[in-house]
Amino acid sequence: ALGQICAGLCDEADQQQQQTPAAALAAAAMAVDKADGGSGGSSSYGAAAEAALGTAIRCLGPQQVLEVLPLQIHEGLAGTGEARTWLLPVLRKHATGTPLAYWASDLLPLAKQMGTAAAAASAAGRKATAVACHALEVQLWGCLQAFASWPTDAAAAYPGIAPELAAAFHTREDLRAIVAAVLVRLCKQARTLAVAAGNGSITASAETKAAISRLGLVSVAAAAEADEGADEDNEQIQQQQQNDVSDNDDDIGLNSYDLQHSSGSSRGSRRRNSQSQSGEDEGPDGLDAAPSSFTAEVALAQLMVLRSFSNKWLPLMCKIFLEVPPEARGIVGGALAAYASVSEASLLANLFRVALIKYAKIMKDANAAVPPLDPILDGGSSPEERQASFLELALCLAGGLPDAALDPLFAVSDSIECTRIVSLGACVLTMLSLLDYGPHRLTCLHG
């Protein structure tokens, strides 16, 4: 009955009759508290109330829901009220297409307060309180992924929270996976819509299409057309690569890896998979899941603001990728591959090339008769581990590069045992395939 009472929330919200939905929402909250003791249990009443609240969150938005049903976390900790922590998983499940700025302005400060309270309680020896506050902090951060799902205000809100995200990604191992998932979602959703607008799958103005085209996003459609001739953007990337070559490269033989490529002759472009783009339309981050509010113009603005921070994010991710143990790199590598897929190709080309330079130096140093004065020690405890680390790093960056720019990678593969490159490449491609980032463009590593 409760679900039927609140079933009209969507229609009423569309008609802007907000008083009645608020009253129904309060009634739903009371039903939850009475039926489940505020715990959000699995009784039929609780399930109906959760369904009604989920509808309210989707239709009215989290801000209006939390105005009617405040979390009351401080009151719960102080013992002066009943905390509605059961609302946090409901928010994570149902919030989508909501303002990212609301999480930044209301839930992020609350998460910080919980973090401070956890540290203070731990220092005072109150372990139970410390554990509870830390759990609440992580849950509040966990809501961010829902608020990052098809937001309409990322272009305005992201610059304000980017430093917070970077700090958490860098220093908080317990929050790193959450931040990585948020970055993947922001990048993937915006890129999916932009690519769809660029190839005409969704409606966009001519100006928006032209702006998307200037971004030079690598896509399946673009890959299918690349064999017809040399692309002007690829020529600029090639020139950038050549201009960046330093005198030190001669010492490790990188210039022997042919950075030149002729029209349509790149090994990457010759060995393309003609996989269709239908897979990018599916899933919670796919084109089919995009709400009408997330237009091509919104996607373009989101891509532009994400790209404006890539010069800070990519070096940080590369650093952390090499610092964490190999078994923990999947999370970092996924975020790196996602951000690389929306970043400027010239920036990626430089990082990609540096990774291959260091790979080549490690290989040369390992075979040298005299130990080098400047060994590269990042990425592992042995030369083999370090070689694998830099090769995986290069592969994570490769998803955002045109195929012709990947020629140095194939030159490297020619200089080492084929079985090793295939094995390492297969591991990374498996990771990337789970995220739908460019594995169709790198399948030539299996050849």
GROMACS .gro file of C-alpha atoms in nm:
model
  447
    1ALA     CA    1   0.000   0.000   0.000
    2LEU     CA    2   0.286   0.236   0.081
    3GLY     CA    3   0.434   0.187  -0.264
    4GLN     CA    4   0.096   0.267  -0.420
    5ILE     CA    5   0.060   0.579  -0.208
    6CYS     CA    6   0.397   0.711  -0.328
    7ALA     CA    7   0.373   0.577  -0.683
    8GLY     CA    8   0.256   0.912  -0.816
    9LEU     CA    9   0.571   1.096  -0.706
   10CYS     CA   10   0.711   1.119  -1.060
   11ASP     CA   11   0.393   1.266  -1.210
   12GLU     CA   12   0.348   1.506  -0.922
   13ALA     CA   13   0.711   1.618  -0.945
   14ASP     CA   14   0.667   1.682  -1.316
   15GLN     CA   15   0.366   1.897  -1.235
   16GLN     CA   16   0.574   2.080  -0.972
   17GLN     CA   17   0.333   1.986  -0.694
   18GLN     CA   18   0.612   1.951  -0.443
   19GLN     CA   19   0.413   1.975  -0.119
   20THR     CA   20   0.230   1.648  -0.172
   21PRO     CA   21   0.546   1.448  -0.262
   22ALA     CA   22   0.715   1.589   0.047
   23ALA     CA   23   0.427   1.480   0.266
   24ALA     CA   24   0.427   1.136   0.106
   25LEU     CA   25   0.801   1.119   0.157
   26ALA     CA   26   0.766   1.198   0.526
   27ALA     CA   27   0.501   0.927   0.554
   28ALA     CA   28   0.737   0.683   0.383
   29ALA     CA   29   1.012   0.771   0.628
   30MET     CA   30   0.782   0.714   0.923
   31ALA     CA   31   0.687   0.377   0.778
   32VAL     CA   32   1.051   0.280   0.746
   33ASP     CA   33   1.126   0.385   1.102
   34LYS     CA   34   0.827   0.196   1.239
   35ALA     CA   35   0.864  -0.115   1.026
   36ASP     CA   36   1.239  -0.155   1.048
   37GLY     CA   37   1.343   0.048   1.344
   38GLY     CA   38   1.526   0.289   1.115
   39SER     CA   39   1.753   0.014   0.992
   40GLY     CA   40   1.617  -0.025   0.641
   41GLY     CA   41   1.558  -0.399   0.687
   42SER     CA   42   1.412  -0.648   0.445
   43SER     CA   43   1.047  -0.660   0.560
   44SER     CA   44   0.775  -0.597   0.306
   45TYR     CA   45   0.705  -0.255   0.456
   46GLY     CA   46   1.070  -0.162   0.445
   47ALA     CA   47   1.105  -0.277   0.085
   48ALA     CA   48   0.800  -0.075  -0.019
   49ALA     CA   49   0.930   0.231   0.163
   50GLU     CA   50   1.272   0.197   0.001
   51ALA     CA   51   1.110   0.170  -0.341
   52ALA     CA   52   0.910   0.484  -0.272
   53LEU     CA   53   1.216   0.670  -0.148
   54GLY     CA   54   1.411   0.555  -0.451
   55THR     CA   55   1.140   0.698  -0.675
   56ALA     CA   56   1.151   1.023  -0.481
   57ILE     CA   57   1.529   1.046  -0.513
   58ARG     CA   58   1.516   0.989  -0.887
   59CYS     CA   59   1.229   1.231  -0.947
   60LEU     CA   60   1.273   1.503  -0.687
   61GLY     CA   61   1.647   1.476  -0.641
   62PRO     CA   62   1.857   1.397  -0.332
   63GLN     CA   63   1.853   1.755  -0.207
   64GLN     CA   64   1.475   1.768  -0.160
   65VAL     CA   65   1.470   1.419  -0.011
   66LEU     CA   66   1.737   1.507   0.245
   67GLU     CA   67   1.557   1.830   0.331
   68VAL     CA   68   1.255   1.623   0.432
   69LEU     CA   69   1.461   1.336   0.575
   70PRO     CA   70   1.788   1.476   0.712
   71LEU     CA   71   2.058   1.222   0.785
   72GLN     CA   72   2.092   1.339   1.148
   73ILE     CA   73   2.433   1.178   1.178
   74HIS     CA   74   2.560   1.420   1.443
   75GLU     CA   75   2.242   1.373   1.643
   76GLY     CA   76   2.281   0.997   1.624
   77LEU     CA   77   2.640   1.008   1.744
   78ALA     CA   78   2.547   1.242   2.027
   79GLY     CA   79   2.251   1.028   2.127
   80THR     CA   80   2.002   1.312   2.082
   81GLY     CA   81   1.830   1.174   1.775
   82GLU     CA   82   1.790   0.880   1.540
   83ALA     CA   83   2.048   0.878   1.262
   84ARG     CA   84   1.911   0.780   0.921
   85THR     CA   85   2.226   0.611   0.797
   86TRP     CA   86   2.007   0.366   0.608
   87LEU     CA   87   1.949   0.650   0.359
   88LEU     CA   88   2.311   0.635   0.238
   89PRO     CA   89   2.282   0.303   0.050
   90VAL     CA   90   1.946   0.422  -0.090
   91LEU     CA   91   2.119   0.733  -0.223
   92ARG     CA   92   2.397   0.525  -0.377
   93LYS     CA   93   2.144   0.302  -0.545
   94HIS     CA   94   1.898   0.555  -0.681
   95ALA     CA   95   2.068   0.894  -0.727
   96THR     CA   96   2.149   0.973  -1.090
   97GLY     CA   97   2.145   1.283  -1.305
   98THR     CA   98   2.173   1.496  -0.991
   99PRO     CA   99   2.387   1.803  -0.919
  100LEU     CA  100   2.743   1.709  -0.836
  101ALA     CA  101   2.772   2.038  -0.650
  102TYR     CA  102   2.525   1.916  -0.386
  103TRP     CA  103   2.755   1.634  -0.280
  104ALA     CA  104   3.044   1.881  -0.268
  105SER     CA  105   2.856   2.137  -0.061
  106ASP     CA  106   2.665   1.911   0.180
  107LEU     CA  107   2.797   1.555   0.193
  108LEU     CA  108   3.169   1.620   0.150
  109PRO     CA  109   3.191   1.852   0.454
  110LEU     CA  110   3.000   1.592   0.654
  111ALA     CA  111   3.245   1.324   0.540
  112LYS     CA  112   3.535   1.543   0.648
  113GLN     CA  113   3.374   1.594   0.987
  114MET     CA  114   3.337   1.218   1.027
  115GLY     CA  115   3.703   1.173   0.935
  116THR     CA  116   3.810   1.429   1.194
  117ALA     CA  117   3.584   1.269   1.453
  118ALA     CA  118   3.726   0.925   1.376
  119ALA     CA  119   4.083   1.051   1.424
  120ALA     CA  120   3.993   1.225   1.751
  121ALA     CA  121   3.810   0.920   1.885
  122SER     CA  122   4.099   0.694   1.792
  123ALA     CA  123   4.346   0.922   1.967
  124ALA     CA  124   4.124   0.920   2.278
  125GLY     CA  125   4.103   0.542   2.281
  126ARG     CA  126   3.733   0.526   2.187
  127LYS     CA  127   3.771   0.254   1.930
  128ALA     CA  128   3.403   0.184   1.873
  129THR     CA  129   3.329   0.549   1.799
  130ALA     CA  130   3.636   0.572   1.576
  131VAL     CA  131   3.524   0.272   1.372
  132ALA     CA  132   3.169   0.406   1.341
  133CYS     CA  133   3.285   0.752   1.230
  134HIS     CA  134   3.530   0.608   0.979
  135ALA     CA  135   3.259   0.382   0.837
  136LEU     CA  136   3.030   0.682   0.797
  137GLU     CA  137   3.308   0.879   0.628
  138VAL     CA  138   3.361   0.602   0.374
  139GLN     CA  139   2.986   0.566   0.313
  140LEU     CA  140   2.948   0.939   0.250
  141TRP     CA  141   3.237   0.926   0.004
  142GLY     CA  142   3.076   0.620  -0.150
  143CYS     CA  143   2.770   0.827  -0.242
  144LEU     CA  144   2.987   1.033  -0.476
  145GLN     CA  145   2.976   0.771  -0.750
  146ALA     CA  146   2.598   0.810  -0.766
  147PHE     CA  147   2.622   1.189  -0.780
  148ALA     CA  148   2.882   1.152  -1.057
  149SER     CA  149   2.635   0.954  -1.268
  150TRP     CA  150   2.519   1.177  -1.556
  151PRO     CA  151   2.550   1.505  -1.361
  152THR     CA  152   2.438   1.820  -1.538
  153ASP     CA  153   2.675   2.054  -1.356
  154ALA     CA  154   3.013   1.878  -1.368
  155ALA     CA  155   3.163   2.159  -1.575
  156ALA     CA  156   3.099   2.401  -1.288
  157ALA     CA  157   3.136   2.165  -0.990
  158TYR     CA  158   3.438   1.956  -1.087
  159PRO     CA  159   3.705   2.229  -1.049
  160GLY     CA  160   3.601   2.276  -0.687
  161ILE     CA  161   3.622   1.909  -0.590
  162ALA     CA  162   3.915   1.801  -0.810
  163PRO     CA  163   4.177   1.894  -0.545
  164GLU     CA  164   3.982   1.698  -0.283
  165LEU     CA  165   3.961   1.398  -0.514
  166ALA     CA  166   4.332   1.416  -0.595
  167ALA     CA  167   4.428   1.437  -0.227
  168ALA     CA  168   4.211   1.137  -0.140
  169PHE     CA  169   4.339   0.939  -0.438
  170HIS     CA  170   4.699   1.012  -0.342
  171THR     CA  171   4.698   0.975   0.035
  172ARG     CA  172   4.392   0.765   0.127
  173GLU     CA  173   4.417   0.401   0.025
  174ASP     CA  174   4.074   0.338   0.177
  175LEU     CA  175   3.917   0.600  -0.054
  176ARG     CA  176   4.127   0.540  -0.365
  177ALA     CA  177   3.891   0.284  -0.517
  178ILE     CA  178   3.595   0.519  -0.470
  179VAL     CA  179   3.773   0.812  -0.636
  180ALA     CA  180   3.894   0.587  -0.917
  181ALA     CA  181   3.538   0.467  -0.983
  182VAL     CA  182   3.415   0.827  -0.989
  183LEU     CA  183   3.679   0.932  -1.240
  184VAL     CA  184   3.604   0.631  -1.460
  185ARG     CA  185   3.235   0.715  -1.457
  186LEU     CA  186   3.280   1.086  -1.531
  187CYS     CA  187   3.519   1.016  -1.817
  188LYS     CA  188   3.333   0.725  -1.968
  189GLN     CA  189   2.986   0.879  -1.963
  190ALA     CA  190   3.099   1.210  -2.111
  191ARG     CA  191   3.311   1.038  -2.373
  192THR     CA  192   3.032   0.799  -2.473
  193LEU     CA  193   2.787   1.084  -2.532
  194ALA     CA  194   3.045   1.296  -2.712
  195VAL     CA  195   3.145   1.015  -2.948
  196ALA     CA  196   2.778   0.938  -3.014
  197ALA     CA  197   2.714   1.304  -3.096
  198GLY     CA  198   3.018   1.313  -3.320
  199ASN     CA  199   2.905   1.018  -3.529
  200GLY     CA  200   2.543   1.128  -3.543
  201SER     CA  201   2.393   0.869  -3.306
  202ILE     CA  202   2.236   1.146  -3.096
  203THR     CA  203   2.121   1.495  -3.178
  204ALA     CA  204   2.372   1.777  -3.143
  205SER     CA  205   2.418   2.118  -3.295
  206ALA     CA  206   2.672   2.170  -3.571
  207GLU     CA  207   2.877   2.386  -3.335
  208THR     CA  208   2.883   2.112  -3.070
  209LYS     CA  209   2.982   1.849  -3.326
  210ALA     CA  210   3.263   2.069  -3.452
  211ALA     CA  211   3.389   2.125  -3.097
  212ILE     CA  212   3.380   1.751  -3.027
  213SER     CA  213   3.566   1.683  -3.348
  214ARG     CA  214   3.840   1.925  -3.245
  215LEU     CA  215   3.893   1.724  -2.926
  216GLY     CA  216   4.032   1.441  -3.138
  217LEU     CA  217   3.876   1.163  -2.928
  218VAL     CA  218   3.984   0.817  -3.040
  219SER     CA  219   3.678   0.610  -3.123
  220VAL     CA  220   3.584   0.294  -3.306
  221ALA     CA  221   3.431   0.499  -3.584
  222ALA     CA  222   3.743   0.710  -3.618
  223ALA     CA  223   3.953   0.396  -3.622
  224ALA     CA  224   3.752   0.253  -3.908
  225GLU     CA  225   3.822   0.562  -4.119
  226ALA     CA  226   4.188   0.606  -4.034
  227ASP     CA  227   4.316   0.370  -4.303
  228GLU     CA  228   4.186   0.598  -4.579
  229GLY     CA  229   4.468   0.847  -4.530
  230ALA     CA  230   4.687   1.037  -4.288
  231ASP     CA  231   4.502   1.238  -4.027
  232GLU     CA  232   4.613   1.594  -3.957
  233ASP     CA  233   4.596   1.544  -3.581
  234ASN     CA  234   4.819   1.237  -3.604
  235GLU     CA  235   5.078   1.437  -3.795
  236GLN     CA  236   5.078   1.697  -3.518
  237ILE     CA  237   5.127   1.426  -3.256
  238GLN     CA  238   5.412   1.278  -3.457
  239GLN     CA  239   5.577   1.618  -3.480
  240GLN     CA  240   5.530   1.670  -3.107
  241GLN     CA  241   5.692   1.335  -3.035
  242GLN     CA  242   5.989   1.417  -3.254
  243ASN     CA  243   6.031   1.762  -3.102
  244ASP     CA  244   6.033   1.611  -2.753
  245VAL     CA  245   6.320   1.373  -2.827
  246SER     CA  246   6.616   1.464  -2.606
  247ASP     CA  247   6.984   1.394  -2.647
  248ASN     CA  248   6.964   1.138  -2.367
  249ASP     CA  249   6.748   0.918  -2.588
  250ASP     CA  250   7.047   0.837  -2.805
  251ASP     CA  251   7.222   0.679  -2.506
  252ILE     CA  252   6.951   0.419  -2.462
  253GLY     CA  253   6.877   0.365  -2.826
  254LEU     CA  254   6.518   0.494  -2.828
  255ASN     CA  255   6.574   0.672  -3.155
  256SER     CA  256   6.620   0.333  -3.314
  257TYR     CA  257   6.249   0.278  -3.253
  258ASP     CA  258   6.098   0.432  -3.563
  259LEU     CA  259   5.874   0.720  -3.457
  260GLN     CA  260   5.802   0.799  -3.821
  261HIS     CA  261   5.494   0.663  -3.988
  262SER     CA  262   5.360   0.695  -4.338
  263SER     CA  263   5.001   0.741  -4.445
  264GLY     CA  264   4.800   0.433  -4.353
  265SER     CA  265   5.115   0.229  -4.282
  266SER     CA  266   5.106   0.221  -3.902
  267ARG     CA  267   5.118  -0.128  -3.760
  268GLY     CA  268   4.846  -0.027  -3.516
  269SER     CA  269   4.617   0.090  -3.794
  270ARG     CA  270   4.685  -0.212  -4.014
  271ARG     CA  271   4.587  -0.458  -3.742
  272ARG     CA  272   4.260  -0.303  -3.631
  273ASN     CA  273   3.960  -0.490  -3.506
  274SER     CA  274   3.638  -0.385  -3.676
  275GLN     CA  275   3.438  -0.435  -3.359
  276SER     CA  276   3.119  -0.231  -3.357
  277GLN     CA  277   3.042   0.036  -3.103
  278SER     CA  278   2.729  -0.132  -2.972
  279GLY     CA  279   2.905  -0.240  -2.652
  280GLU     CA  280   2.957   0.124  -2.558
  281ASP     CA  281   2.581   0.176  -2.560
  282GLU     CA  282   2.513  -0.076  -2.285
  283GLY     CA  283   2.551  -0.080  -1.907
  284PRO     CA  284   2.498   0.192  -1.646
  285ASP     CA  285   2.755   0.416  -1.815
  286GLY     CA  286   2.643   0.340  -2.169
  287LEU     CA  287   2.452   0.556  -2.413
  288ASP     CA  288   2.123   0.377  -2.346
  289ALA     CA  289   2.137   0.474  -1.978
  290ALA     CA  290   2.190   0.846  -2.038
  291PRO     CA  291   1.899   1.065  -1.920
  292SER     CA  292   1.759   1.332  -2.150
  293SER     CA  293   1.914   1.602  -1.931
  294PHE     CA  294   2.265   1.480  -2.019
  295THR     CA  295   2.286   1.632  -2.366
  296ALA     CA  296   2.576   1.646  -2.607
  297GLU     CA  297   2.644   2.000  -2.489
  298VAL     CA  298   2.662   1.886  -2.126
  299ALA     CA  299   2.893   1.600  -2.226
  300LEU     CA  300   3.120   1.838  -2.417
  301ALA     CA  301   3.144   2.078  -2.123
  302GLN     CA  302   3.223   1.786  -1.891
  303LEU     CA  303   3.494   1.659  -2.124
  304MET     CA  304   3.650   2.002  -2.146
  305VAL     CA  305   3.674   2.044  -1.770
  306LEU     CA  306   3.809   1.690  -1.724
  307ARG     CA  307   4.069   1.754  -1.992
  308SER     CA  308   4.172   2.082  -1.827
  309PHE     CA  309   4.289   1.883  -1.522
  310SER     CA  310   4.458   1.600  -1.713
  311ASN     CA  311   4.802   1.761  -1.684
  312LYS     CA  312   4.770   1.717  -1.306
  313TRP     CA  313   4.583   1.388  -1.290
  314LEU     CA  314   4.786   1.184  -1.538
  315PRO     CA  315   5.129   1.238  -1.377
  316LEU     CA  316   4.979   1.169  -1.034
  317MET     CA  317   4.818   0.847  -1.155
  318CYS     CA  318   5.139   0.735  -1.324
  319LYS     CA  319   5.331   0.797  -1.001
  320ILE     CA  320   5.084   0.602  -0.788
  321PHE     CA  321   5.063   0.323  -1.048
  322LEU     CA  322   5.435   0.260  -1.007
  323GLU     CA  323   5.424   0.290  -0.627
  324VAL     CA  324   5.147   0.045  -0.546
  325PRO     CA  325   5.204  -0.333  -0.549
  326PRO     CA  326   5.125  -0.507  -0.879
  327GLU     CA  327   4.816  -0.674  -0.734
  328ALA     CA  328   4.670  -0.331  -0.646
  329ARG     CA  329   4.730  -0.167  -0.983
  330GLY     CA  330   4.401  -0.265  -1.142
  331ILE     CA  331   4.212   0.018  -0.974
  332VAL     CA  332   4.475   0.280  -1.058
  333GLY     CA  333   4.526   0.147  -1.408
  334GLY     CA  334   4.154   0.157  -1.479
  335ALA     CA  335   4.129   0.521  -1.371
  336LEU     CA  336   4.441   0.606  -1.569
  337ALA     CA  337   4.307   0.440  -1.883
  338ALA     CA  338   3.974   0.621  -1.843
  339TYR     CA  339   4.134   0.963  -1.799
  340ALA     CA  340   4.374   0.893  -2.085
  341SER     CA  341   4.076   0.826  -2.314
  342VAL     CA  342   3.958   1.188  -2.274
  343SER     CA  343   4.295   1.364  -2.248
  344GLU     CA  344   4.486   1.562  -2.505
  345ALA     CA  345   4.690   1.335  -2.730
  346SER     CA  346   5.005   1.547  -2.715
  347LEU     CA  347   5.020   1.514  -2.335
  348LEU     CA  348   4.957   1.140  -2.358
  349ALA     CA  349   5.220   1.098  -2.629
  350ASN     CA  350   5.486   1.250  -2.405
  351LEU     CA  351   5.397   1.033  -2.104
  352PHE     CA  352   5.370   0.727  -2.327
  353ARG     CA  353   5.710   0.795  -2.476
  354VAL     CA  354   5.870   0.853  -2.133
  355ALA     CA  355   5.735   0.516  -2.015
  356LEU     CA  356   5.894   0.346  -2.315
  357ILE     CA  357   6.222   0.536  -2.264
  358LYS     CA  358   6.242   0.410  -1.908
  359TYR     CA  359   6.146   0.060  -2.017
  360ALA     CA  360   6.429   0.063  -2.271
  361LYS     CA  361   6.677   0.200  -2.018
  362ILE     CA  362   6.589  -0.069  -1.764
  363MET     CA  363   6.639  -0.331  -2.031
  364LYS     CA  364   6.972  -0.181  -2.135
  365ASP     CA  365   7.093  -0.142  -1.774
  366ALA     CA  366   7.006  -0.504  -1.698
  367ASN     CA  367   7.233  -0.619  -1.981
  368ALA     CA  368   7.515  -0.376  -1.905
  369ALA     CA  369   7.849  -0.512  -1.786
  370VAL     CA  370   7.888  -0.220  -1.543
  371PRO     CA  371   7.600  -0.108  -1.318
  372PRO     CA  372   7.466   0.232  -1.426
  373LEU     CA  373   7.513   0.544  -1.217
  374ASP     CA  374   7.146   0.644  -1.257
  375PRO     CA  375   6.940   0.325  -1.239
  376ILE     CA  376   6.562   0.338  -1.258
  377LEU     CA  377   6.426   0.180  -0.942
  378ASP     CA  378   6.055   0.262  -0.974
  379GLY     CA  379   5.802  -0.009  -1.040
  380GLY     CA  380   5.943  -0.315  -0.869
  381SER     CA  381   6.227  -0.485  -0.687
  382SER     CA  382   6.385  -0.648  -0.992
  383PRO     CA  383   6.460  -0.538  -1.350
  384GLU     CA  384   6.195  -0.779  -1.479
  385GLU     CA  385   5.929  -0.634  -1.250
  386ARG     CA  386   6.025  -0.280  -1.343
  387GLN     CA  387   6.015  -0.359  -1.714
  388ALA     CA  388   5.668  -0.510  -1.674
  389SER     CA  389   5.551  -0.207  -1.474
  390PHE     CA  390   5.653   0.049  -1.735
  391LEU     CA  391   5.514  -0.163  -2.017
  392GLU     CA  392   5.178  -0.189  -1.837
  393LEU     CA  393   5.189   0.185  -1.775
  394ALA     CA  394   5.242   0.250  -2.145
  395LEU     CA  395   4.951   0.025  -2.233
  396CYS     CA  396   4.721   0.211  -1.993
  397LEU     CA  397   4.811   0.539  -2.162
  398ALA     CA  398   4.777   0.396  -2.512
  399GLY     CA  399   4.396   0.395  -2.515
  400GLY     CA  400   4.379   0.769  -2.578
  401LEU     CA  401   4.637   0.777  -2.857
  402PRO     CA  402   4.581   0.742  -3.231
  403ASP     CA  403   4.697   0.407  -3.362
  404ALA     CA  404   4.985   0.556  -3.555
  405ALA     CA  405   5.129   0.697  -3.232
  406LEU     CA  406   5.159   0.342  -3.095
  407ASP     CA  407   5.435   0.243  -3.338
  408PRO     CA  408   5.710   0.280  -3.072
  409LEU     CA  409   5.527   0.018  -2.865
  410PHE     CA  410   5.548  -0.230  -3.150
  411ALA     CA  411   5.912  -0.142  -3.202
  412VAL     CA  412   5.970  -0.229  -2.837
  413SER     CA  413   5.786  -0.557  -2.885
  414ASP     CA  414   6.020  -0.642  -3.171
  415SER     CA  415   6.322  -0.599  -2.943
  416ILE     CA  416   6.214  -0.845  -2.673
  417GLU     CA  417   6.074  -1.195  -2.652
  418CYS     CA  418   5.733  -1.208  -2.818
  419THR     CA  419   5.585  -1.434  -2.554
  420ARG     CA  420   5.661  -1.183  -2.278
  421ILE     CA  421   5.499  -0.891  -2.456
  422VAL     CA  422   5.192  -1.097  -2.540
  423SER     CA  423   5.158  -1.221  -2.183
  424LEU     CA  424   5.192  -0.877  -2.029
  425GLY     CA  425   4.972  -0.717  -2.292
  426ALA     CA  426   4.701  -0.977  -2.243
  427CYS     CA  427   4.686  -0.904  -1.869
  428VAL     CA  428   4.639  -0.533  -1.925
  429LEU     CA  429   4.397  -0.581  -2.214
  430THR     CA  430   4.183  -0.798  -1.990
  431MET     CA  431   4.170  -0.514  -1.737
  432LEU     CA  432   4.091  -0.256  -2.003
  433SER     CA  433   3.826  -0.472  -2.167
  434LEU     CA  434   3.632  -0.474  -1.842
  435LEU     CA  435   3.617  -0.095  -1.866
  436ASP     CA  436   3.556  -0.077  -2.244
  437TYR     CA  437   3.863   0.138  -2.302
  438GLY     CA  438   4.028   0.080  -2.630
  439PRO     CA  439   4.104  -0.296  -2.621
  440HIS     CA  440   3.965  -0.321  -2.975
  441ARG     CA  441   4.253  -0.099  -3.082
  442LEU     CA  442   4.524  -0.300  -2.912
  443THR     CA  443   4.424  -0.653  -3.010
  444CYS     CA  444   4.718  -0.653  -3.250
  445LEU     CA  445   4.938  -0.735  -2.950
  446HIS     CA  446   4.796  -1.084  -2.963
  447GLY     CA  447   4.910  -1.133  -3.324
   0.00000   0.00000   0.00000
